[in-house]
Tab-separated table of C-alpha atoms in Angstrom:
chain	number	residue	atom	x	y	z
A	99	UNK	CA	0.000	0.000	0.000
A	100	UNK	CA	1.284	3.563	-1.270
A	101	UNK	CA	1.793	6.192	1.032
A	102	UNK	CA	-0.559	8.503	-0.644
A	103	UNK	CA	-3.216	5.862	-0.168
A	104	UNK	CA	-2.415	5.182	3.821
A	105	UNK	CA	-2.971	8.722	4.488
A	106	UNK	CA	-6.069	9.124	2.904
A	107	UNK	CA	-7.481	5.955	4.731
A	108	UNK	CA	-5.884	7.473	8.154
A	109	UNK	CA	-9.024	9.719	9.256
A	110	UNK	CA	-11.096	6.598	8.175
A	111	UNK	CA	-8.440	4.816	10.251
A	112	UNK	CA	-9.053	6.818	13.084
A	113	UNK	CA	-12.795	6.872	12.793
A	114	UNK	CA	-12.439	2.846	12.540
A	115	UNK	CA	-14.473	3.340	9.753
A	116	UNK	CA	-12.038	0.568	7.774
A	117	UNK	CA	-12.421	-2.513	6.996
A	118	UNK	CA	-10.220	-5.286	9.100
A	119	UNK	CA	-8.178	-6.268	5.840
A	120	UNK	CA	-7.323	-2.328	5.315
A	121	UNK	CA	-6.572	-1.792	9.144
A	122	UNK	CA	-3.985	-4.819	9.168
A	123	UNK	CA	-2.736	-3.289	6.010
A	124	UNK	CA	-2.670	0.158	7.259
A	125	UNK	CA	-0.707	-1.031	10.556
A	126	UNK	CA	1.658	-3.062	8.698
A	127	UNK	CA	2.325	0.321	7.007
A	128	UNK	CA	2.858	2.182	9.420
A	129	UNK	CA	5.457	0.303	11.809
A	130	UNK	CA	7.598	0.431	8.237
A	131	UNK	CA	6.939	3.931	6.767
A	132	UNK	CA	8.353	6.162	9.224
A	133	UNK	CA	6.543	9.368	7.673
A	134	UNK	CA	3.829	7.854	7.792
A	135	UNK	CA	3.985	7.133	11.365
A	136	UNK	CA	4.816	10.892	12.030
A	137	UNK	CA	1.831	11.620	9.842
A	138	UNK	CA	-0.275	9.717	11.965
A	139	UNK	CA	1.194	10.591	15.192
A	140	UNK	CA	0.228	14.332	14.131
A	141	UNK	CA	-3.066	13.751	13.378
A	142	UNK	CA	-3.509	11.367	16.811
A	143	UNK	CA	-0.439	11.936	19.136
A	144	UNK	CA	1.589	8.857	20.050
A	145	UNK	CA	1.250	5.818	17.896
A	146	UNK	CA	0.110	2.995	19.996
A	147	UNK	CA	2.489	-0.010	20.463
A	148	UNK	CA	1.745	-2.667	17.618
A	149	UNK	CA	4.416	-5.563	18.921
A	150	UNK	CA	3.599	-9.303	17.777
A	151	UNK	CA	2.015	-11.437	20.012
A	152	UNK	CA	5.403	-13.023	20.565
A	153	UNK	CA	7.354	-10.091	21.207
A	154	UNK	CA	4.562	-9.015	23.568
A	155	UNK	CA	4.663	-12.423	25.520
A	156	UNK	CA	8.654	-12.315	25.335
A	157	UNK	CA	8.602	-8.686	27.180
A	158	UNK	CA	6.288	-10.010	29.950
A	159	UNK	CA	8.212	-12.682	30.444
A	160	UNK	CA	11.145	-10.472	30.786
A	161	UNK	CA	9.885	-8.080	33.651
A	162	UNK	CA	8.519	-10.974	35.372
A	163	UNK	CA	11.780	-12.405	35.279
A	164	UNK	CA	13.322	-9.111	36.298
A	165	UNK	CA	10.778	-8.445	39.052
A	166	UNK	CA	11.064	-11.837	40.610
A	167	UNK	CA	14.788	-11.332	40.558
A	168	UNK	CA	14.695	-8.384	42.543
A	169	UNK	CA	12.804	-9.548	44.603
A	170	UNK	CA	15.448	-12.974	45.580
A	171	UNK	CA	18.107	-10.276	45.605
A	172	UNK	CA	15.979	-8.248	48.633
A	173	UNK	CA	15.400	-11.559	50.339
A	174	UNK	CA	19.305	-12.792	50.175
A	175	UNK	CA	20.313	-9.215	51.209
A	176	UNK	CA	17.869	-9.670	53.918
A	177	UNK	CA	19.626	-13.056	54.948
A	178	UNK	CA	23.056	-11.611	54.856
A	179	UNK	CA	21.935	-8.695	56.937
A	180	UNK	CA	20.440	-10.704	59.235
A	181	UNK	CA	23.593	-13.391	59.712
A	182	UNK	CA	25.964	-10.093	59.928
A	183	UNK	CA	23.975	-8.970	63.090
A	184	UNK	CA	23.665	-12.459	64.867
A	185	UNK	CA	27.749	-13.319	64.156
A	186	UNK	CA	28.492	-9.554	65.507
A	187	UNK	CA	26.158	-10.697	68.409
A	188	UNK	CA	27.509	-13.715	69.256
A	189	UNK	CA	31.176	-12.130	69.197
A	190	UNK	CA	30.263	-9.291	71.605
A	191	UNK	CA	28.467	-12.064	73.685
A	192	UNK	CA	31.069	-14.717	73.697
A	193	UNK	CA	34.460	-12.693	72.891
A	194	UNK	CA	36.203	-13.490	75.998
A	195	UNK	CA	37.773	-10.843	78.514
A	196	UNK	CA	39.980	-10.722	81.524
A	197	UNK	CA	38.125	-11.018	85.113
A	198	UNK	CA	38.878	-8.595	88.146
A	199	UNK	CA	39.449	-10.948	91.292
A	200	UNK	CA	36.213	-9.506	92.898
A	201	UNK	CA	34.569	-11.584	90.366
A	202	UNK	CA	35.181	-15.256	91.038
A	203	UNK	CA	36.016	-16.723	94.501
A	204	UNK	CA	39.247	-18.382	95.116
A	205	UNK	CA	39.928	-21.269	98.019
A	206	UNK	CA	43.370	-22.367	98.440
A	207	UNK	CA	44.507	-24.531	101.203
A	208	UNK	CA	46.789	-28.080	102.173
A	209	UNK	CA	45.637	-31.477	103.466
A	210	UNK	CA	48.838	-32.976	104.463
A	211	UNK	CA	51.187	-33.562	101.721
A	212	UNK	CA	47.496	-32.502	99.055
A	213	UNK	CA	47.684	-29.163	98.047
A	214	UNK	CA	44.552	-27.467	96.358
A	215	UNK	CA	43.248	-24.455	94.776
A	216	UNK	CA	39.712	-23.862	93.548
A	217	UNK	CA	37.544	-21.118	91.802
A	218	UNK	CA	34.309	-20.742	91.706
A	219	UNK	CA	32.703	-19.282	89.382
A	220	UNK	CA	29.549	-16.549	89.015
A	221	UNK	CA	26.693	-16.962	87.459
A	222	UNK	CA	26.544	-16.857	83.752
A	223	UNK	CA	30.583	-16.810	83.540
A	224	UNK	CA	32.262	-19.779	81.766
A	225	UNK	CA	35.683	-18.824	83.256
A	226	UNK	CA	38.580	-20.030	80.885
A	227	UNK	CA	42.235	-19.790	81.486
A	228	UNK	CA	45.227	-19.250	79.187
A	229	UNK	CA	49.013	-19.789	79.886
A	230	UNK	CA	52.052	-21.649	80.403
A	231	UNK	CA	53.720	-24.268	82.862
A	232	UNK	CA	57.132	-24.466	83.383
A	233	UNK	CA	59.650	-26.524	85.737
A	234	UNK	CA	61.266	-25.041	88.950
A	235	UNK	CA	64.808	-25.808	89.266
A	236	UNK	CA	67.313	-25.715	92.202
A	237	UNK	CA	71.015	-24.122	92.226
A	238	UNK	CA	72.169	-27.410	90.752
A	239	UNK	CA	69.591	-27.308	87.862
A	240	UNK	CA	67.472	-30.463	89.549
A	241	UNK	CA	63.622	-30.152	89.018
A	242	UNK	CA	62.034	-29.395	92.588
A	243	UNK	CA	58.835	-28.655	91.548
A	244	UNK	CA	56.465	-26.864	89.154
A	245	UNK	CA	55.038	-23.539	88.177
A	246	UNK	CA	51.403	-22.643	86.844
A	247	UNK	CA	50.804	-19.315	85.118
A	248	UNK	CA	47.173	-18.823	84.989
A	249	UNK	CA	45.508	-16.075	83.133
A	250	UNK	CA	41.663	-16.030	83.578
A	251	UNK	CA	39.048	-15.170	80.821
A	252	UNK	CA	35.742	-15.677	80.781
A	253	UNK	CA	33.025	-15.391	78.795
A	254	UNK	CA	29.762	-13.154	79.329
A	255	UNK	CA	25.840	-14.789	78.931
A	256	UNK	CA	26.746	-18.350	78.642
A	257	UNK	CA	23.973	-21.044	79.590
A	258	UNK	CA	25.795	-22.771	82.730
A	259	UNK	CA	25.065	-21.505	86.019
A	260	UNK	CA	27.684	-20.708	87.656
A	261	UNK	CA	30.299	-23.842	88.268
A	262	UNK	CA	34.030	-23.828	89.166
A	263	UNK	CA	37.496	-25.050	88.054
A	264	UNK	CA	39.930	-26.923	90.328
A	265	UNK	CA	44.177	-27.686	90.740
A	266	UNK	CA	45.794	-30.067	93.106
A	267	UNK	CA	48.750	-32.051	93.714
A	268	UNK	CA	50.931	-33.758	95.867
A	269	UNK	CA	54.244	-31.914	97.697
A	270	UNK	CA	56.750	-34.415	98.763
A	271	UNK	CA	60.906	-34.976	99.255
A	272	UNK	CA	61.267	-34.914	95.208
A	273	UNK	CA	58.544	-32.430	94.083
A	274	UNK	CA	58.720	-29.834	96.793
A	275	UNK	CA	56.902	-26.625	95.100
A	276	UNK	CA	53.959	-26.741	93.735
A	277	UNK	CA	53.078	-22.658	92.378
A	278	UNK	CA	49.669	-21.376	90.792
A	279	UNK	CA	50.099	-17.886	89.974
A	280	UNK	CA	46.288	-16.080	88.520
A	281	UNK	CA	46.437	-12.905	86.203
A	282	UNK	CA	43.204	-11.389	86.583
A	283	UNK	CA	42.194	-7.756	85.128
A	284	UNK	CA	43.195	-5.928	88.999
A	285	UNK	CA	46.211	-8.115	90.269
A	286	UNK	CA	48.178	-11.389	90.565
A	287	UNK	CA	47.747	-13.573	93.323
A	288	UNK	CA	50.437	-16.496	93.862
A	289	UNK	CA	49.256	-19.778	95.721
A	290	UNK	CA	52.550	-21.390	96.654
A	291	UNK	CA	51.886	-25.380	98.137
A	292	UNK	CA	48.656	-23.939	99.196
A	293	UNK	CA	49.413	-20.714	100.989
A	294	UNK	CA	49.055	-17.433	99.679
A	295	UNK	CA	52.321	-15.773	99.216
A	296	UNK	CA	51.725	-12.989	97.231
A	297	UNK	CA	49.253	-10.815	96.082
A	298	UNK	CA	49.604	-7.570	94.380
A	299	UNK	CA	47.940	-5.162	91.867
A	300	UNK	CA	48.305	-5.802	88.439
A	301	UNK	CA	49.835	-2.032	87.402
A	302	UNK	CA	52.713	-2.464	90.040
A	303	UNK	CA	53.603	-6.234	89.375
A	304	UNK	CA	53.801	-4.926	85.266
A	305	UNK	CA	56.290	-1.784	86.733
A	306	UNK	CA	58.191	-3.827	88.339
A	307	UNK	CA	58.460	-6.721	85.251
């Protein structure tokens, strides 16, 4: 169909005075003939969308596609939001830190040649320890006993209820010392075969080291 013809059959067009073979004719036209299309667009305003069914089905497809894929991105955002806050939770919660001496109770004591030393603990404190052991030697280099450097952590909210930790052994002609020493966040306290020998706060003890 000429262009001369389309444009005389546009107010028809318009009117939907046409017949279907001339309107399918007329549209075919006009998504080709570009002047034509801003001939009609004059007389009308914008030229309504005349995709194939296909094409039409294909772009639904496409934003439902798009839509649903926003909205999995939202949801694993969401998730990785959510994880982010209970793992900085848990770290604050569980992240362990150093204990004043106020804080847990310690017994000491000896029971013939049984020494002992036990801490108890508060409630809600899983008390943990870090540190070293080491042999205690004589003048002569022989091993007279033993050495326990205790640093004590704990950890805040826990589920137990309170409980307790516990040291002993045995001081005889061969193992004659038997030392705990306990870092906690406000001094050092040194059990020596049961007996307190020492205790002092923890910024002169660090002066003095």
């Amino acid at each position: 169909m000429k262009c001369e013809i389309v444009k005389d059959l546009l107010p028809l067009y318009m009117d939907k005075l046409t017949s279907r073979e001339s309107n399918l004719e007329i549209e075919a036209h006009l998504q080709k003939c570009r002047s034509c299309r801003d001939y009609y667009q004059e007389m009308q305003g914008d030229l309504p969308q005349m995709l194939p069914k296909a094409q039409v089905d294909e772009t639904a497809f496409i934003k439902k596609v798009r839509k649903r894929g926003r909205r999995i991105k939202c949801l694993v955002l969401g998730i990785i939001f959510f994880l982010c806050l209970l793992l900085a939770g848990s770290i604050l919660v569980l992240r362990p830190s150093t204990v004043s001496s106020s804080e847990v109770e310690l017994l000491y004591g000896r029971e013939g040649d049984r020494v002992y030393a036990q801490m108890k603990e508060s409630k809600n404190r899983n008390i943990q320890f870090t540190g070293s052991v080491k042999s205690i030697k004589d003048d002569q280099g022989n091993i007279i006993g033993e050495e326990m450097y205790l640093k004590t952590l704990t950890s805040f909210y826990t589920p137990r209820q309170g409980g307790g930790c516990s040291w002993e052994g045995t001081v005889d002609e061969n193992h004659q010392i038997l030392r705990w020493i306990f870092e906690f966040k406000d001094k050092i306290i040194t059990i020596e075969n049961g007996e307190l020998i020492l205790e002092e706060e923890k910024g002169k003890s660090e002066e003095r080291n």
